[in-house]
Amino acid sequence: MSSRPSLRSAPPRLRAPHAPSRAGLILLALAVTPLLRWLVIRLAVPAGRTSRQACECCGVQASPTRPGLAALLPSGRCGWCRQRIGARPYLLELCIAVAATIVVLAAPTIPVLLAGLWWAGCAVPLVFIDTRVHRLPDVLTMPAAAGVLALLTVDAAVGDRWDHLLSAAVCAAVTTAVFVSMGLLLGSRGMGLGDAKLTLSATALLGWWGWGAAFGAVFLGFLGAGFVGVALLASGRVHRGTHIPMGPFFIAGTVVMLALVDGTPAK
């Protein structure tokens, strides 16, 4: 990662009077977890299948109406048959709380903070969807990228930080082009288009801090996947050629890099 920048031209950090609003944003992120659980339930289906709308065991609709509402609560169980649906109990809420807290601490300006929260809200459901069915739906990856770039554009316009927006756009473009090329050249052995679309939003967000942060997240993603793959091979739980979903590792790498940035953009 690049060296810490000079504070002379850095955007002002969120000051102490904003602390309650920061806590409020974290609580808001937790408040939308029922929606995120609903997205996991609907979208965690194999490619080509229609979205899931009900409990596969008893057929009760997973919706904000009783007893379907129970499936969207942190316990993640059907209100009728008590079968677990979607993300594991309380784990999605924990992931959102951690990601939102890190974003709030990392972001020095309101638009960047909102961009980070928007990305986290799209990325956390993708962790559970990709882990379960090995796909990253466009309905989440593309809005994630569009929202991040739009909010970073607002930050550039408000604070005259067009160089940081350019850095974010170039990082996102280069990473996506490399991933798409790998997919075209290597076929099933390369990166999927879903991974490329996911890294578009992740590297755009981190690119605001510079190249080091953006590509550090990609490196950590590959590194984490490599370690887990070796561990699974050693334990006999997978064999050579088994597909390991990369989305959760790239998302984890992005969160780690957000925790490491110092709140001001690299020059």
PDB file of C-alpha atoms in Angstrom, residues 10 15 38 51 54-55 59 71 75-76 84 91 93 104 117 120 133 136 141 154 170 172-173 203-204 227 261:
ATOM      1  CA  ALA A  10      -6.337  15.942   2.375  1.00  0.00           C
ATOM      2  CA  ARG A  15     -15.261  15.631  13.254  1.00  0.00           C
ATOM      3  CA  TRP A  38     -34.536 -11.494   1.826  1.00  0.00           C
ATOM      4  CA  SER A  51     -35.562 -16.656  -7.682  1.00  0.00           C
ATOM      5  CA  ALA A  54     -40.760 -19.332  -0.168  1.00  0.00           C
ATOM      6  CA  CYS A  55     -39.474 -21.879   2.325  1.00  0.00           C
ATOM      7  CA  GLY A  59     -43.868 -23.272   1.157  1.00  0.00           C
ATOM      8  CA  ALA A  71     -37.271 -15.900   8.021  1.00  0.00           C
ATOM      9  CA  SER A  75     -32.390 -16.323  13.568  1.00  0.00           C
ATOM     10  CA  GLY A  76     -33.091 -16.959   9.869  1.00  0.00           C
ATOM     11  CA  ARG A  84     -33.297 -22.513   8.463  1.00  0.00           C
ATOM     12  CA  LEU A  91     -23.827 -14.222  10.801  1.00  0.00           C
ATOM     13  CA  GLU A  93     -25.874  -9.229  10.934  1.00  0.00           C
ATOM     14  CA  VAL A 104     -17.473   4.605   9.107  1.00  0.00           C
ATOM     15  CA  LEU A 117     -21.963   1.677   3.141  1.00  0.00           C
ATOM     16  CA  ALA A 120     -21.146  -3.133   1.986  1.00  0.00           C
ATOM     17  CA  VAL A 133     -24.452 -21.455  -5.219  1.00  0.00           C
ATOM     18  CA  LEU A 136     -22.618 -13.353  -8.135  1.00  0.00           C
ATOM     19  CA  THR A 141     -22.858  -6.476  -8.510  1.00  0.00           C
ATOM     20  CA  VAL A 154     -20.385  13.546  -5.846  1.00  0.00           C
ATOM     21  CA  VAL A 170      -8.623   3.743 -13.513  1.00  0.00           C
ATOM     22  CA  ALA A 172     -11.611  -0.260 -11.442  1.00  0.00           C
ATOM     23  CA  ALA A 173     -11.146  -0.272 -15.223  1.00  0.00           C
ATOM     24  CA  THR A 203     -11.437  -1.470  -6.611  1.00  0.00           C
ATOM     25  CA  ALA A 204     -13.382   1.684  -7.473  1.00  0.00           C
ATOM     26  CA  PHE A 227      -4.642 -20.572   1.973  1.00  0.00           C
ATOM     27  CA  VAL A 261      -6.363   2.925   5.217  1.00  0.00           C
TER      28      VAL A 261
END
